[in-house]
Amino acid sequence: MGILLAFAPFIAFAVLDRLVGPVEGLIAGALVSATMLLRDWMSPGKRPKILEIGTVLLFGGLALYAVAGGPTQSVMGGAVMGGAVMGGSVMGGSVMGVRLLVDAGLLLIVLISIALRRPFTLQYAREQVAHEFWDDPRFIHTNYVITGVWALAFLVLVIADIVLLYRPDLPPRFGIVATVLALVGAIKFTSWYPERRRSAAGTV
């Protein structure tokens, strides 16, 4: 459950991005990620995690850049000055560009955690199991596999973003379907795989 909650900033961004706009989505993602990082910093027995630190830097940096007058803000201004048809087309490209940056940033965070030999799921899993299992090779391997699946899910999102960026004629549901399939698949795998490993090992 902790792993799924860790993606709350991404969910907040995705919802507000579609309902309001990319800048508001980035700000929401930054606020949620900062709140989660502060919670772990202040809670006994918890430590700040790689994913939380990474999402604070990702959403915080992109939000500051956008609010300070980055490409998204410029395009918004152009949409007003350039007319409805042209503005709508350019704005669509800007939105997809922001989504690509977010998804690519999350993919990078996950890959960095693997490269550092600290798969991001390991920190959440250790909060739910006894200390004696923390260095068990099977436990560590399980978290490498689950982290790899999340990396694959974000790779799917990045590919979908790139496709929509260069093929704006495709229906928006293409990106929605890709997002839902990738994330739901990763969530279900996260719940299923540890149980399968425990059953194979004959443990409860």
PDB file of C-alpha atoms in Angstrom, residues 79-195:
ATOM      1  CA  ALA A  79      -2.887  30.752 -27.412  1.00  0.00           C
ATOM      2  CA  VAL A  80      -4.594  34.013 -26.485  1.00  0.00           C
ATOM      3  CA  MET A  81      -2.727  36.113 -29.033  1.00  0.00           C
ATOM      4  CA  GLY A  82      -2.658  33.648 -31.889  1.00  0.00           C
ATOM      5  CA  GLY A  83      -6.302  32.695 -32.246  1.00  0.00           C
ATOM      6  CA  ALA A  84      -8.355  29.720 -31.166  1.00  0.00           C
ATOM      7  CA  VAL A  85      -7.327  27.213 -33.837  1.00  0.00           C
ATOM      8  CA  MET A  86      -3.581  27.836 -33.776  1.00  0.00           C
ATOM      9  CA  GLY A  87      -3.505  28.305 -30.003  1.00  0.00           C
ATOM     10  CA  GLY A  88      -5.377  25.062 -29.407  1.00  0.00           C
ATOM     11  CA  SER A  89      -2.958  23.127 -31.614  1.00  0.00           C
ATOM     12  CA  VAL A  90       0.179  24.548 -29.968  1.00  0.00           C
ATOM     13  CA  MET A  91      -1.257  24.186 -26.481  1.00  0.00           C
ATOM     14  CA  GLY A  92      -1.936  20.527 -27.138  1.00  0.00           C
ATOM     15  CA  GLY A  93       1.727  20.028 -27.993  1.00  0.00           C
ATOM     16  CA  SER A  94       2.796  21.866 -24.834  1.00  0.00           C
ATOM     17  CA  VAL A  95       0.596  19.710 -22.618  1.00  0.00           C
ATOM     18  CA  MET A  96       2.051  16.535 -24.118  1.00  0.00           C
ATOM     19  CA  GLY A  97       5.535  17.966 -23.675  1.00  0.00           C
ATOM     20  CA  VAL A  98       4.921  18.510 -19.957  1.00  0.00           C
ATOM     21  CA  ARG A  99       3.529  14.984 -19.579  1.00  0.00           C
ATOM     22  CA  LEU A 100       6.569  13.601 -21.365  1.00  0.00           C
ATOM     23  CA  LEU A 101       8.901  15.441 -18.975  1.00  0.00           C
ATOM     24  CA  VAL A 102       7.020  14.116 -15.939  1.00  0.00           C
ATOM     25  CA  ASP A 103       6.866  10.520 -17.155  1.00  0.00           C
ATOM     26  CA  ALA A 104      10.506  10.556 -18.311  1.00  0.00           C
ATOM     27  CA  GLY A 105      11.535  12.061 -14.974  1.00  0.00           C
ATOM     28  CA  LEU A 106       9.739   9.342 -13.018  1.00  0.00           C
ATOM     29  CA  LEU A 107      11.297   6.673 -15.244  1.00  0.00           C
ATOM     30  CA  LEU A 108      14.724   8.181 -14.581  1.00  0.00           C
ATOM     31  CA  ILE A 109      14.145   8.172 -10.806  1.00  0.00           C
ATOM     32  CA  VAL A 110      13.199   4.482 -10.885  1.00  0.00           C
ATOM     33  CA  LEU A 111      16.205   3.581 -13.048  1.00  0.00           C
ATOM     34  CA  ILE A 112      18.566   5.559 -10.795  1.00  0.00           C
ATOM     35  CA  SER A 113      17.282   3.642  -7.755  1.00  0.00           C
ATOM     36  CA  ILE A 114      18.137   0.385  -9.546  1.00  0.00           C
ATOM     37  CA  ALA A 115      21.560   1.682 -10.614  1.00  0.00           C
ATOM     38  CA  LEU A 116      22.323   2.648  -6.999  1.00  0.00           C
ATOM     39  CA  ARG A 117      21.345  -0.899  -5.948  1.00  0.00           C
ATOM     40  CA  ARG A 118      18.520   0.541  -3.885  1.00  0.00           C
ATOM     41  CA  PRO A 119      15.361  -0.300  -5.840  1.00  0.00           C
ATOM     42  CA  PHE A 120      12.785   2.209  -4.697  1.00  0.00           C
ATOM     43  CA  THR A 121      10.241  -0.447  -3.629  1.00  0.00           C
ATOM     44  CA  LEU A 122      12.743  -1.873  -1.119  1.00  0.00           C
ATOM     45  CA  GLN A 123      12.349   1.086   1.229  1.00  0.00           C
ATOM     46  CA  TYR A 124       8.576   0.655   1.334  1.00  0.00           C
ATOM     47  CA  ALA A 125       8.736  -3.128   1.651  1.00  0.00           C
ATOM     48  CA  ARG A 126      11.121  -2.941   4.627  1.00  0.00           C
ATOM     49  CA  GLU A 127       8.508  -0.957   6.536  1.00  0.00           C
ATOM     50  CA  GLN A 128       6.140  -3.931   6.268  1.00  0.00           C
ATOM     51  CA  VAL A 129       8.392  -6.905   7.070  1.00  0.00           C
ATOM     52  CA  ALA A 130      10.487  -7.933  10.071  1.00  0.00           C
ATOM     53  CA  HIS A 131      14.078  -6.639  10.174  1.00  0.00           C
ATOM     54  CA  GLU A 132      15.414 -10.207   9.919  1.00  0.00           C
ATOM     55  CA  PHE A 133      14.215 -10.428   6.299  1.00  0.00           C
ATOM     56  CA  TRP A 134      15.694  -7.148   5.101  1.00  0.00           C
ATOM     57  CA  ASP A 135      18.884  -8.684   3.716  1.00  0.00           C
ATOM     58  CA  ASP A 136      17.321 -11.931   2.508  1.00  0.00           C
ATOM     59  CA  PRO A 137      18.426 -12.391  -1.150  1.00  0.00           C
ATOM     60  CA  ARG A 138      14.913 -13.528  -2.138  1.00  0.00           C
ATOM     61  CA  PHE A 139      13.372 -10.427  -0.570  1.00  0.00           C
ATOM     62  CA  ILE A 140      15.842  -8.140  -2.319  1.00  0.00           C
ATOM     63  CA  HIS A 141      15.388  -9.955  -5.650  1.00  0.00           C
ATOM     64  CA  THR A 142      11.606  -9.573  -5.375  1.00  0.00           C
ATOM     65  CA  ASN A 143      11.989  -5.825  -5.020  1.00  0.00           C
ATOM     66  CA  TYR A 144      14.346  -5.610  -7.981  1.00  0.00           C
ATOM     67  CA  VAL A 145      11.722  -7.381 -10.106  1.00  0.00           C
ATOM     68  CA  ILE A 146       8.859  -5.163  -8.909  1.00  0.00           C
ATOM     69  CA  THR A 147      10.921  -2.002  -9.413  1.00  0.00           C
ATOM     70  CA  GLY A 148      11.787  -3.220 -12.915  1.00  0.00           C
ATOM     71  CA  VAL A 149       8.085  -3.654 -13.706  1.00  0.00           C
ATOM     72  CA  TRP A 150       7.407  -0.069 -12.603  1.00  0.00           C
ATOM     73  CA  ALA A 151      10.264   1.081 -14.835  1.00  0.00           C
ATOM     74  CA  LEU A 152       8.626  -0.776 -17.718  1.00  0.00           C
ATOM     75  CA  ALA A 153       5.272   0.861 -16.934  1.00  0.00           C
ATOM     76  CA  PHE A 154       6.784   4.349 -17.073  1.00  0.00           C
ATOM     77  CA  LEU A 155       8.635   3.436 -20.263  1.00  0.00           C
ATOM     78  CA  VAL A 156       5.249   2.628 -21.811  1.00  0.00           C
ATOM     79  CA  LEU A 157       3.964   6.051 -20.715  1.00  0.00           C
ATOM     80  CA  VAL A 158       7.015   7.792 -22.187  1.00  0.00           C
ATOM     81  CA  ILE A 159       6.551   5.989 -25.516  1.00  0.00           C
ATOM     82  CA  ALA A 160       2.841   6.888 -25.549  1.00  0.00           C
ATOM     83  CA  ASP A 161       3.711  10.551 -24.825  1.00  0.00           C
ATOM     84  CA  ILE A 162       6.230  10.627 -27.679  1.00  0.00           C
ATOM     85  CA  VAL A 163       3.742   9.056 -30.082  1.00  0.00           C
ATOM     86  CA  LEU A 164       1.063  11.635 -29.175  1.00  0.00           C
ATOM     87  CA  LEU A 165       3.580  14.464 -29.360  1.00  0.00           C
ATOM     88  CA  TYR A 166       4.440  13.597 -32.963  1.00  0.00           C
ATOM     89  CA  ARG A 167       0.986  12.326 -33.900  1.00  0.00           C
ATOM     90  CA  PRO A 168      -1.433  14.909 -32.472  1.00  0.00           C
ATOM     91  CA  ASP A 169      -4.092  13.573 -34.844  1.00  0.00           C
ATOM     92  CA  LEU A 170      -4.449  10.459 -32.677  1.00  0.00           C
ATOM     93  CA  PRO A 171      -7.413  10.476 -30.263  1.00  0.00           C
ATOM     94  CA  PRO A 172      -6.610  11.429 -26.623  1.00  0.00           C
ATOM     95  CA  ARG A 173      -7.956   8.063 -25.473  1.00  0.00           C
ATOM     96  CA  PHE A 174      -4.783   6.476 -26.892  1.00  0.00           C
ATOM     97  CA  GLY A 175      -2.769   8.046 -24.073  1.00  0.00           C
ATOM     98  CA  ILE A 176      -5.462   7.354 -21.484  1.00  0.00           C
ATOM     99  CA  VAL A 177      -5.642   3.660 -22.393  1.00  0.00           C
ATOM    100  CA  ALA A 178      -1.847   3.323 -22.370  1.00  0.00           C
ATOM    101  CA  THR A 179      -1.649   5.019 -18.960  1.00  0.00           C
ATOM    102  CA  VAL A 180      -4.398   2.901 -17.409  1.00  0.00           C
ATOM    103  CA  LEU A 181      -3.034  -0.393 -18.773  1.00  0.00           C
ATOM    104  CA  ALA A 182       0.547   0.360 -17.724  1.00  0.00           C
ATOM    105  CA  LEU A 183      -0.269   1.569 -14.204  1.00  0.00           C
ATOM    106  CA  VAL A 184      -2.969  -0.991 -13.429  1.00  0.00           C
ATOM    107  CA  GLY A 185      -0.656  -3.725 -14.685  1.00  0.00           C
ATOM    108  CA  ALA A 186       2.181  -2.513 -12.441  1.00  0.00           C
ATOM    109  CA  ILE A 187      -0.150  -2.201  -9.431  1.00  0.00           C
ATOM    110  CA  LYS A 188      -1.564  -5.717  -9.870  1.00  0.00           C
ATOM    111  CA  PHE A 189       1.929  -7.155 -10.354  1.00  0.00           C
ATOM    112  CA  THR A 190       3.106  -5.395  -7.179  1.00  0.00           C
ATOM    113  CA  SER A 191       0.365  -7.170  -5.219  1.00  0.00           C
ATOM    114  CA  TRP A 192       0.623 -10.534  -6.979  1.00  0.00           C
ATOM    115  CA  TYR A 193       4.363 -11.180  -7.285  1.00  0.00           C
ATOM    116  CA  PRO A 194       5.326 -11.225  -3.554  1.00  0.00           C
ATOM    117  CA  GLU A 195       2.486 -13.660  -2.866  1.00  0.00           C
TER     118      GLU A 195
END
